[in-house]
Amino acid sequence: MDRFIPKSKSKLLYQSHTQSNYNDLLYHINEEKVLNFGNQKQQQNYPISFLDQLHNQYRLPTQQTVRQISSVPEKILDAPDIADDFYLNILEWGNNNVLSVGLQNKVYLWNASNQHIEQLLQATSNVTAVHWINDHILGVGFDDASIKIVDVCSQQTITQLYYHNERVSTMSSSFELLSTSGRDNVIFNHDLREKNNNVVGVFQKHTQEVCGLKWNSSGTTLSSGANDNQLLLWDKRQMSLRLSCEGHCAAVKAMAWCPWFPNILVSGGGSNDKNIKFWNSDTGQCFKSIDTGSQVCALQFLPRYRELISSHGFSKFQISIWNAEVIQQAKLVQELQAHKSRVLHLGISPDQSMLCSAAGDETLIFWRLGTEQNNQVKQEMCSSKNLFLR
């Protein structure tokens, strides 16, 4: 079994570059598209009974290849001392094809394109959340309630945020906005174009630790889940609570927005719930619920094959693959079993050919989901041609 942590300091994975200013380094933001909500097309409220018709209306191109899922892992990496904590979010596979993982007080990067492993940082406090803001900017939350925004090219901290009072468990971003939350139950929304005093909205409704945040694809709605069993939907334009989705009876950490039905949100409940629930985000209605028999730890959609992937806790510690092409008729296709502890985290490669799962058994397991696609993943993320300049 390979080691995830290199025994000796490897060569730098990235080339450093000159930081002209904070805004240039972050990314180009189209002011009109981000801030001018008046020009946006009004979102239609489709009755949930029309989902079958919508399936035909928004059908993605039919895939010609037939996928073979192997139950044998493609690769196993050792991740010693990975936290066995349901509430944390310490693994994310970015669109740059780099996997970020928090192990105790360190963050490691694994480049899937060349198999290189690099230690990005070592802190004085344990890592409790990681999130790719863009191809070369990583957000890192810590047990001491701080957040670092890190340039992975130069391995330098761009800025630090100190708004939370307790550990930061989850982060999600959309365009210029980074949303963060954790054990203090408060969701802060940061405008990353501002280096100082960048909080533009605060959401307060949860009464226990917030462990899941997820922006929808259009950046209009933020979903939040917490240990208080609540699943809430927040409106970006009004910076206020829009809907409360009621039905879970345990902590809600796992959540994912459906790529082919943008108004559909899927969530998973903890050990006293065990259900995957499907929601109409326009109405807050739960139109389907699946009892999985075990704690739901993570959810990821696989658009290439119109599938939903879930990971679970006791007793089978399985990864479940669901056919969700007709989302009201989502059904189990296959289960993958190799972990010996609850599977807390999932990450999918940008070309959707590989799945990474992480568990409390201190392993990262890679599964082959399908054939590789030649999507020309960037090898040199930090060259000047890859920077998003304002």
GROMACS .gro file of N, CA, C and O in nm, residues 272-373:
model
  408
  272ASN      N    1  -2.902   0.834   1.341
  272ASN     CA    2  -3.039   0.814   1.387
  272ASN      C    3  -3.143   0.840   1.278
  272ASN      O    4  -3.263   0.834   1.302
  273ASP      N    5  -3.095   0.868   1.158
  273ASP     CA    6  -3.183   0.898   1.046
  273ASP      C    7  -3.166   0.797   0.933
  273ASP      O    8  -3.260   0.729   0.894
  274LYS      N    9  -3.045   0.793   0.877
  274LYS     CA   10  -3.007   0.694   0.775
  274LYS      C   11  -3.076   0.714   0.641
  274LYS      O   12  -3.067   0.629   0.553
  275ASN      N   13  -3.143   0.826   0.621
  275ASN     CA   14  -3.219   0.847   0.498
  275ASN      C   15  -3.150   0.944   0.403
  275ASN      O   16  -3.090   1.043   0.447
  276ILE      N   17  -3.162   0.915   0.273
  276ILE     CA   18  -3.130   1.012   0.168
  276ILE      C   19  -3.262   1.072   0.124
  276ILE      O   20  -3.356   1.000   0.087
  277LYS      N   21  -3.271   1.205   0.129
  277LYS     CA   22  -3.394   1.274   0.094
  277LYS      C   23  -3.374   1.364  -0.028
  277LYS      O   24  -3.269   1.427  -0.042
  278PHE      N   25  -3.476   1.368  -0.112
  278PHE     CA   26  -3.475   1.447  -0.235
  278PHE      C   27  -3.575   1.561  -0.218
  278PHE      O   28  -3.692   1.538  -0.188
  279TRP      N   29  -3.526   1.685  -0.242
  279TRP     CA   30  -3.606   1.804  -0.213
  279TRP      C   31  -3.626   1.889  -0.338
  279TRP      O   32  -3.534   1.906  -0.418
  280ASN      N   33  -3.744   1.946  -0.350
  280ASN     CA   34  -3.769   2.054  -0.444
  280ASN      C   35  -3.731   2.184  -0.374
  280ASN      O   36  -3.799   2.227  -0.281
  281SER      N   37  -3.622   2.247  -0.418
  281SER     CA   38  -3.572   2.365  -0.347
  281SER      C   39  -3.659   2.487  -0.369
  281SER      O   40  -3.641   2.588  -0.301
  282ASP      N   41  -3.751   2.481  -0.466
  282ASP     CA   42  -3.842   2.592  -0.488
  282ASP      C   43  -3.952   2.595  -0.383
  282ASP      O   44  -4.002   2.702  -0.345
  283THR      N   45  -3.992   2.476  -0.337
  283THR     CA   46  -4.106   2.466  -0.244
  283THR      C   47  -4.068   2.413  -0.106
  283THR      O   48  -4.145   2.428  -0.012
  284GLY      N   49  -3.951   2.349  -0.096
  284GLY     CA   50  -3.912   2.285   0.030
  284GLY      C   51  -3.976   2.149   0.049
  284GLY      O   52  -3.965   2.089   0.157
  285GLN      N   53  -4.041   2.096  -0.054
  285GLN     CA   54  -4.109   1.967  -0.045
  285GLN      C   55  -4.011   1.852  -0.062
  285GLN      O   56  -3.929   1.851  -0.154
  286CYS      N   57  -4.019   1.752   0.025
  286CYS     CA   58  -3.944   1.628   0.010
  286CYS      C   59  -4.031   1.532  -0.072
  286CYS      O   60  -4.137   1.490  -0.028
  287PHE      N   61  -3.984   1.497  -0.193
  287PHE     CA   62  -4.065   1.414  -0.280
  287PHE      C   63  -4.017   1.270  -0.287
  287PHE      O   64  -4.081   1.185  -0.348
  288LYS      N   65  -3.902   1.238  -0.224
  288LYS     CA   66  -3.854   1.100  -0.220
  288LYS      C   67  -3.760   1.083  -0.102
  288LYS      O   68  -3.680   1.173  -0.073
  289SER      N   69  -3.770   0.969  -0.035
  289SER     CA   70  -3.681   0.938   0.077
  289SER      C   71  -3.642   0.791   0.069
  289SER      O   72  -3.726   0.704   0.047
  290ILE      N   73  -3.511   0.764   0.084
  290ILE     CA   74  -3.459   0.628   0.077
  290ILE      C   75  -3.393   0.594   0.210
  290ILE      O   76  -3.299   0.662   0.253
  291ASP      N   77  -3.439   0.489   0.275
  291ASP     CA   78  -3.376   0.441   0.398
  291ASP      C   79  -3.257   0.354   0.358
  291ASP      O   80  -3.274   0.245   0.304
  292THR      N   81  -3.136   0.402   0.385
  292THR     CA   82  -3.015   0.331   0.344
  292THR      C   83  -2.968   0.230   0.447
  292THR      O   84  -2.879   0.150   0.419
  293GLY      N   85  -3.024   0.235   0.569
  293GLY     CA   86  -2.985   0.141   0.673
  293GLY      C   87  -2.860   0.178   0.749
  293GLY      O   88  -2.821   0.106   0.841
  294SER      N   89  -2.798   0.290   0.714
  294SER     CA   90  -2.677   0.331   0.785
  294SER      C   91  -2.656   0.482   0.770
  294SER      O   92  -2.715   0.547   0.684
  295GLN      N   93  -2.573   0.536   0.856
  295GLN     CA   94  -2.540   0.678   0.856
  295GLN      C   95  -2.494   0.723   0.717
  295GLN      O   96  -2.413   0.658   0.653
  296VAL      N   97  -2.550   0.836   0.669
  296VAL     CA   98  -2.510   0.892   0.540
  296VAL      C   99  -2.404   0.998   0.566
  296VAL      O  100  -2.432   1.101   0.628
  297CYS      N  101  -2.282   0.973   0.518
  297CYS     CA  102  -2.168   1.061   0.548
  297CYS      C  103  -2.138   1.160   0.437
  297CYS      O  104  -2.092   1.272   0.465
  298ALA      N  105  -2.159   1.122   0.312
  298ALA     CA  106  -2.124   1.209   0.200
  298ALA      C  107  -2.209   1.175   0.079
  298ALA      O  108  -2.254   1.061   0.063
  299LEU      N  109  -2.230   1.276  -0.007
  299LEU     CA  110  -2.306   1.261  -0.130
  299LEU      C  111  -2.235   1.334  -0.244
  299LEU      O  112  -2.185   1.445  -0.225
  300GLN      N  113  -2.233   1.271  -0.361
  300GLN     CA  114  -2.176   1.333  -0.480
  300GLN      C  115  -2.257   1.288  -0.602
  300GLN      O  116  -2.287   1.169  -0.615
  301PHE      N  117  -2.289   1.383  -0.689
  301PHE     CA  118  -2.352   1.347  -0.815
  301PHE      C  119  -2.245   1.316  -0.919
  301PHE      O  120  -2.136   1.375  -0.919
  302LEU      N  121  -2.278   1.223  -1.009
  302LEU     CA  122  -2.192   1.185  -1.121
  302LEU      C  123  -2.269   1.215  -1.250
  302LEU      O  124  -2.337   1.127  -1.305
  303PRO      N  125  -2.260   1.339  -1.300
  303PRO     CA  126  -2.342   1.379  -1.416
  303PRO      C  127  -2.317   1.296  -1.541
  303PRO      O  128  -2.409   1.274  -1.619
  304ARG      N  129  -2.194   1.251  -1.558
  304ARG     CA  130  -2.160   1.178  -1.680
  304ARG      C  131  -2.247   1.054  -1.698
  304ARG      O  132  -2.279   1.015  -1.811
  305TYR      N  133  -2.289   0.993  -1.587
  305TYR     CA  134  -2.371   0.872  -1.594
  305TYR      C  135  -2.505   0.890  -1.525
  305TYR      O  136  -2.576   0.792  -1.501
  306ARG      N  137  -2.539   1.013  -1.491
  306ARG     CA  138  -2.666   1.043  -1.424
  306ARG      C  139  -2.684   0.955  -1.300
  306ARG      O  140  -2.786   0.889  -1.281
  307GLU      N  141  -2.583   0.959  -1.214
  307GLU     CA  142  -2.586   0.877  -1.094
  307GLU      C  143  -2.558   0.961  -0.970
  307GLU      O  144  -2.501   1.070  -0.978
  308LEU      N  145  -2.599   0.908  -0.857
  308LEU     CA  146  -2.571   0.966  -0.726
  308LEU      C  147  -2.486   0.867  -0.648
  308LEU      O  148  -2.514   0.747  -0.648
  309ILE      N  149  -2.382   0.916  -0.584
  309ILE     CA  150  -2.294   0.831  -0.504
  309ILE      C  151  -2.304   0.874  -0.358
  309ILE      O  152  -2.294   0.993  -0.327
  310SER      N  153  -2.324   0.778  -0.270
  310SER     CA  154  -2.332   0.806  -0.127
  310SER      C  155  -2.234   0.717  -0.052
  310SER      O  156  -2.201   0.607  -0.097
  311SER      N  157  -2.185   0.767   0.062
  311SER     CA  158  -2.097   0.687   0.146
  311SER      C  159  -2.157   0.677   0.286
  311SER      O  160  -2.229   0.767   0.330
  312HIS      N  161  -2.122   0.567   0.356
  312HIS     CA  162  -2.199   0.532   0.476
  312HIS      C  163  -2.111   0.484   0.591
  312HIS      O  164  -1.994   0.455   0.575
  313GLY      N  165  -2.177   0.478   0.708
  313GLY     CA  166  -2.113   0.433   0.829
  313GLY      C  167  -2.150   0.289   0.862
  313GLY      O  168  -2.174   0.207   0.773
  314PHE      N  169  -2.156   0.260   0.992
  314PHE     CA  170  -2.185   0.125   1.041
  314PHE      C  171  -2.317   0.074   0.982
  314PHE      O  172  -2.413   0.150   0.970
  315SER      N  173  -2.327  -0.050   0.935
  315SER     CA  174  -2.233  -0.155   0.967
  315SER      C  175  -2.150  -0.202   0.847
  315SER      O  176  -2.050  -0.271   0.864
  316LYS      N  177  -2.190  -0.163   0.727
  316LYS     CA  178  -2.119  -0.214   0.609
  316LYS      C  179  -2.010  -0.120   0.560
  316LYS      O  180  -1.926  -0.162   0.479
  317PHE      N  181  -2.012   0.006   0.604
  317PHE     CA  182  -1.913   0.105   0.560
  317PHE      C  183  -1.903   0.106   0.407
  317PHE      O  184  -1.795   0.107   0.349
  318GLN      N  185  -2.018   0.112   0.341
  318GLN     CA  186  -2.023   0.095   0.198
  318GLN      C  187  -2.029   0.227   0.124
  318GLN      O  188  -2.063   0.332   0.180
  319ILE      N  189  -1.995   0.220  -0.004
  319ILE     CA  190  -2.020   0.328  -0.099
  319ILE      C  191  -2.129   0.279  -0.192
  319ILE      O  192  -2.117   0.172  -0.254
  320SER      N  193  -2.238   0.353  -0.201
  320SER     CA  194  -2.354   0.311  -0.281
  320SER      C  195  -2.364   0.397  -0.406
  320SER      O  196  -2.348   0.519  -0.401
  321ILE      N  197  -2.393   0.333  -0.517
  321ILE     CA  198  -2.412   0.401  -0.645
  321ILE      C  199  -2.558   0.385  -0.685
  321ILE      O  200  -2.610   0.275  -0.694
  322TRP      N  201  -2.624   0.500  -0.708
  322TRP     CA  202  -2.767   0.503  -0.737
  322TRP      C  203  -2.791   0.556  -0.878
  322TRP      O  204  -2.733   0.657  -0.917
  323ASN      N  205  -2.875   0.487  -0.953
  323ASN     CA  206  -2.919   0.538  -1.082
  323ASN      C  207  -3.022   0.647  -1.057
  323ASN      O  208  -3.129   0.620  -1.001
  324ALA      N  209  -2.992   0.769  -1.099
  324ALA     CA  210  -3.080   0.883  -1.071
  324ALA      C  211  -3.119   0.956  -1.198
  324ALA      O  212  -3.153   1.074  -1.194
  325GLU      N  213  -3.116   0.886  -1.312
  325GLU     CA  214  -3.153   0.953  -1.437
  325GLU      C  215  -3.297   1.002  -1.430
  325GLU      O  216  -3.327   1.115  -1.465
  326VAL      N  217  -3.388   0.915  -1.386
  326VAL     CA  218  -3.523   0.958  -1.352
  326VAL      C  219  -3.524   0.971  -1.201
  326VAL      O  220  -3.534   0.872  -1.129
  327ILE      N  221  -3.511   1.093  -1.153
  327ILE     CA  222  -3.473   1.114  -1.014
  327ILE      C  223  -3.579   1.067  -0.916
  327ILE      O  224  -3.549   1.026  -0.804
  328GLN      N  225  -3.706   1.065  -0.957
  328GLN     CA  226  -3.811   1.014  -0.868
  328GLN      C  227  -3.804   0.863  -0.853
  328GLN      O  228  -3.863   0.807  -0.762
  329GLN      N  229  -3.730   0.798  -0.943
  329GLN     CA  230  -3.720   0.653  -0.940
  329GLN      C  231  -3.577   0.608  -0.910
  329GLN      O  232  -3.534   0.501  -0.952
  330ALA      N  233  -3.501   0.691  -0.839
  330ALA     CA  234  -3.363   0.658  -0.806
  330ALA      C  235  -3.355   0.522  -0.738
  330ALA      O  236  -3.429   0.493  -0.644
  331LYS      N  237  -3.264   0.438  -0.787
  331LYS     CA  238  -3.254   0.303  -0.732
  331LYS      C  239  -3.108   0.261  -0.722
  331LYS      O  240  -3.022   0.307  -0.798
  332LEU      N  241  -3.082   0.171  -0.628
  332LEU     CA  242  -2.946   0.124  -0.603
  332LEU      C  243  -2.897   0.038  -0.719
  332LEU      O  244  -2.966  -0.053  -0.766
  333VAL      N  245  -2.774   0.070  -0.766
  333VAL     CA  246  -2.713  -0.005  -0.875
  333VAL      C  247  -2.605  -0.099  -0.824
  333VAL      O  248  -2.597  -0.215  -0.862
  334GLN      N  249  -2.518  -0.047  -0.735
  334GLN     CA  250  -2.404  -0.126  -0.690
  334GLN      C  251  -2.352  -0.072  -0.558
  334GLN      O  252  -2.370   0.046  -0.527
  335GLU      N  253  -2.288  -0.159  -0.481
  335GLU     CA  254  -2.221  -0.119  -0.358
  335GLU      C  255  -2.074  -0.157  -0.366
  335GLU      O  256  -2.040  -0.266  -0.412
  336LEU      N  257  -1.989  -0.066  -0.320
  336LEU     CA  258  -1.845  -0.090  -0.315
  336LEU      C  259  -1.804  -0.098  -0.168
  336LEU      O  260  -1.838  -0.010  -0.090
  337GLN      N  261  -1.731  -0.202  -0.133
  337GLN     CA  262  -1.691  -0.222   0.006
  337GLN      C  263  -1.543  -0.257   0.014
  337GLN      O  264  -1.499  -0.357  -0.044
  338ALA      N  265  -1.468  -0.174   0.085
  338ALA     CA  266  -1.327  -0.202   0.109
  338ALA      C  267  -1.281  -0.138   0.240
  338ALA      O  268  -1.183  -0.182   0.300
  339HIS      N  269  -1.351  -0.034   0.285
  339HIS     CA  270  -1.313   0.034   0.409
  339HIS      C  271  -1.355  -0.048   0.531
  339HIS      O  272  -1.451  -0.126   0.526
  340LYS      N  273  -1.286  -0.024   0.640
  340LYS     CA  274  -1.315  -0.092   0.766
  340LYS      C  275  -1.369   0.004   0.871
  340LYS      O  276  -1.379  -0.031   0.988
  341SER      N  277  -1.401   0.124   0.829
  341SER     CA  278  -1.458   0.225   0.916
  341SER      C  279  -1.550   0.312   0.831
  341SER      O  280  -1.551   0.302   0.709
  342ARG      N  281  -1.630   0.398   0.897
  342ARG     CA  282  -1.726   0.478   0.822
  342ARG      C  283  -1.655   0.565   0.718
  342ARG      O  284  -1.551   0.624   0.743
  343VAL      N  285  -1.717   0.571   0.601
  343VAL     CA  286  -1.658   0.641   0.487
  343VAL      C  287  -1.704   0.786   0.493
  343VAL      O  288  -1.814   0.821   0.450
  344LEU      N  289  -1.618   0.872   0.544
  344LEU     CA  290  -1.658   1.009   0.579
  344LEU      C  291  -1.654   1.106   0.463
  344LEU      O  292  -1.728   1.206   0.463
  345HIS      N  293  -1.569   1.081   0.362
  345HIS     CA  294  -1.548   1.180   0.257
  345HIS      C  295  -1.544   1.115   0.120
  345HIS      O  296  -1.497   1.002   0.104
  346LEU      N  297  -1.594   1.188   0.021
  346LEU     CA  298  -1.589   1.147  -0.119
  346LEU      C  299  -1.536   1.260  -0.205
  346LEU      O  300  -1.565   1.377  -0.179
  347GLY      N  301  -1.460   1.225  -0.308
  347GLY     CA  302  -1.415   1.322  -0.407
  347GLY      C  303  -1.414   1.256  -0.544
  347GLY      O  304  -1.378   1.139  -0.557
  348ILE      N  305  -1.456   1.330  -0.646
  348ILE     CA  306  -1.462   1.278  -0.782
  348ILE      C  307  -1.369   1.360  -0.871
  348ILE      O  308  -1.364   1.484  -0.862
  349SER      N  309  -1.293   1.291  -0.957
  349SER     CA  310  -1.200   1.359  -1.046
  349SER      C  311  -1.277   1.445  -1.146
  349SER      O  312  -1.394   1.420  -1.175
  350PRO      N  313  -1.213   1.549  -1.201
  350PRO     CA  314  -1.282   1.640  -1.294
  350PRO      C  315  -1.341   1.570  -1.416
  350PRO      O  316  -1.446   1.611  -1.466
  351ASP      N  317  -1.275   1.463  -1.465
  351ASP     CA  318  -1.329   1.392  -1.581
  351ASP      C  319  -1.428   1.282  -1.541
  351ASP      O  320  -1.477   1.208  -1.626
  352GLN      N  321  -1.456   1.272  -1.410
  352GLN     CA  322  -1.554   1.179  -1.355
  352GLN      C  323  -1.520   1.032  -1.380
  352GLN      O  324  -1.607   0.946  -1.380
  353SER      N  325  -1.392   1.005  -1.397
  353SER     CA  326  -1.349   0.866  -1.418
  353SER      C  327  -1.303   0.798  -1.290
  353SER      O  328  -1.295   0.675  -1.284
  354MET      N  329  -1.273   0.878  -1.186
  354MET     CA  330  -1.221   0.822  -1.061
  354MET      C  331  -1.295   0.878  -0.941
  354MET      O  332  -1.336   0.995  -0.940
  355LEU      N  333  -1.310   0.794  -0.840
  355LEU     CA  334  -1.369   0.832  -0.713
  355LEU      C  335  -1.267   0.808  -0.603
  355LEU      O  336  -1.201   0.703  -0.601
  356CYS      N  337  -1.253   0.904  -0.513
  356CYS     CA  338  -1.169   0.885  -0.394
  356CYS      C  339  -1.257   0.884  -0.271
  356CYS      O  340  -1.343   0.970  -0.254
  357SER      N  341  -1.237   0.785  -0.185
  357SER     CA  342  -1.309   0.778  -0.058
  357SER      C  343  -1.209   0.776   0.056
  357SER      O  344  -1.102   0.718   0.047
  358ALA      N  345  -1.244   0.844   0.165
  358ALA     CA  346  -1.159   0.851   0.283
  358ALA      C  347  -1.239   0.808   0.404
  358ALA      O  348  -1.356   0.845   0.419
  359ALA      N  349  -1.175   0.733   0.492
  359ALA     CA  350  -1.246   0.677   0.607
  359ALA      C  351  -1.161   0.686   0.732
  359ALA      O  352  -1.041   0.718   0.727
  360GLY      N  353  -1.225   0.656   0.844
  360GLY     CA  354  -1.155   0.656   0.972
  360GLY      C  355  -1.054   0.544   0.986
  360GLY      O  356  -0.981   0.538   1.086
  361ASP      N  357  -1.048   0.453   0.888
  361ASP     CA  358  -0.948   0.346   0.890
  361ASP      C  359  -0.813   0.391   0.838
  361ASP      O  360  -0.724   0.310   0.815
  362GLU      N  361  -0.800   0.523   0.816
  362GLU     CA  362  -0.674   0.586   0.776
  362GLU      C  363  -0.630   0.547   0.636
  362GLU      O  364  -0.510   0.531   0.609
  363THR      N  365  -0.724   0.530   0.546
  363THR     CA  366  -0.691   0.502   0.407
  363THR      C  367  -0.770   0.593   0.314
  363THR      O  368  -0.882   0.634   0.344
  364LEU      N  369  -0.707   0.624   0.201
  364LEU     CA  370  -0.774   0.685   0.086
  364LEU      C  371  -0.781   0.577  -0.021
  364LEU      O  372  -0.678   0.521  -0.060
  365ILE      N  373  -0.901   0.546  -0.068
  365ILE     CA  374  -0.918   0.441  -0.169
  365ILE      C  375  -0.970   0.505  -0.297
  365ILE      O  376  -1.064   0.584  -0.294
  366PHE      N  377  -0.908   0.468  -0.408
  366PHE     CA  378  -0.945   0.521  -0.538
  366PHE      C  379  -1.015   0.412  -0.618
  366PHE      O  380  -0.965   0.300  -0.628
  367TRP      N  381  -1.131   0.448  -0.675
  367TRP     CA  382  -1.215   0.354  -0.749
  367TRP      C  383  -1.228   0.402  -0.893
  367TRP      O  384  -1.248   0.520  -0.918
  368ARG      N  385  -1.222   0.309  -0.988
  368ARG     CA  386  -1.239   0.342  -1.128
  368ARG      C  387  -1.389   0.344  -1.160
  368ARG      O  388  -1.458   0.243  -1.150
  369LEU      N  389  -1.439   0.462  -1.198
  369LEU     CA  390  -1.581   0.478  -1.229
  369LEU      C  391  -1.610   0.463  -1.378
  369LEU      O  392  -1.723   0.436  -1.417
  370GLY      N  393  -1.510   0.485  -1.461
  370GLY     CA  394  -1.531   0.478  -1.605
  370GLY      C  395  -1.401   0.510  -1.676
  370GLY      O  396  -1.295   0.524  -1.615
  371THR      N  397  -1.410   0.522  -1.807
  371THR     CA  398  -1.291   0.551  -1.886
  371THR      C  399  -1.251   0.697  -1.869
  371THR      O  400  -1.335   0.783  -1.842
  372GLU      N  401  -1.124   0.724  -1.884
  372GLU     CA  402  -1.075   0.860  -1.874
  372GLU      C  403  -1.119   0.940  -1.996
  372GLU      O  404  -1.132   0.887  -2.106
  373GLN      N  405  -1.141   1.069  -1.974
  373GLN     CA  406  -1.173   1.160  -2.083
  373GLN      C  407  -1.058   1.256  -2.104
  373GLN      O  408  -0.996   1.303  -2.008
   0.00000   0.00000   0.00000
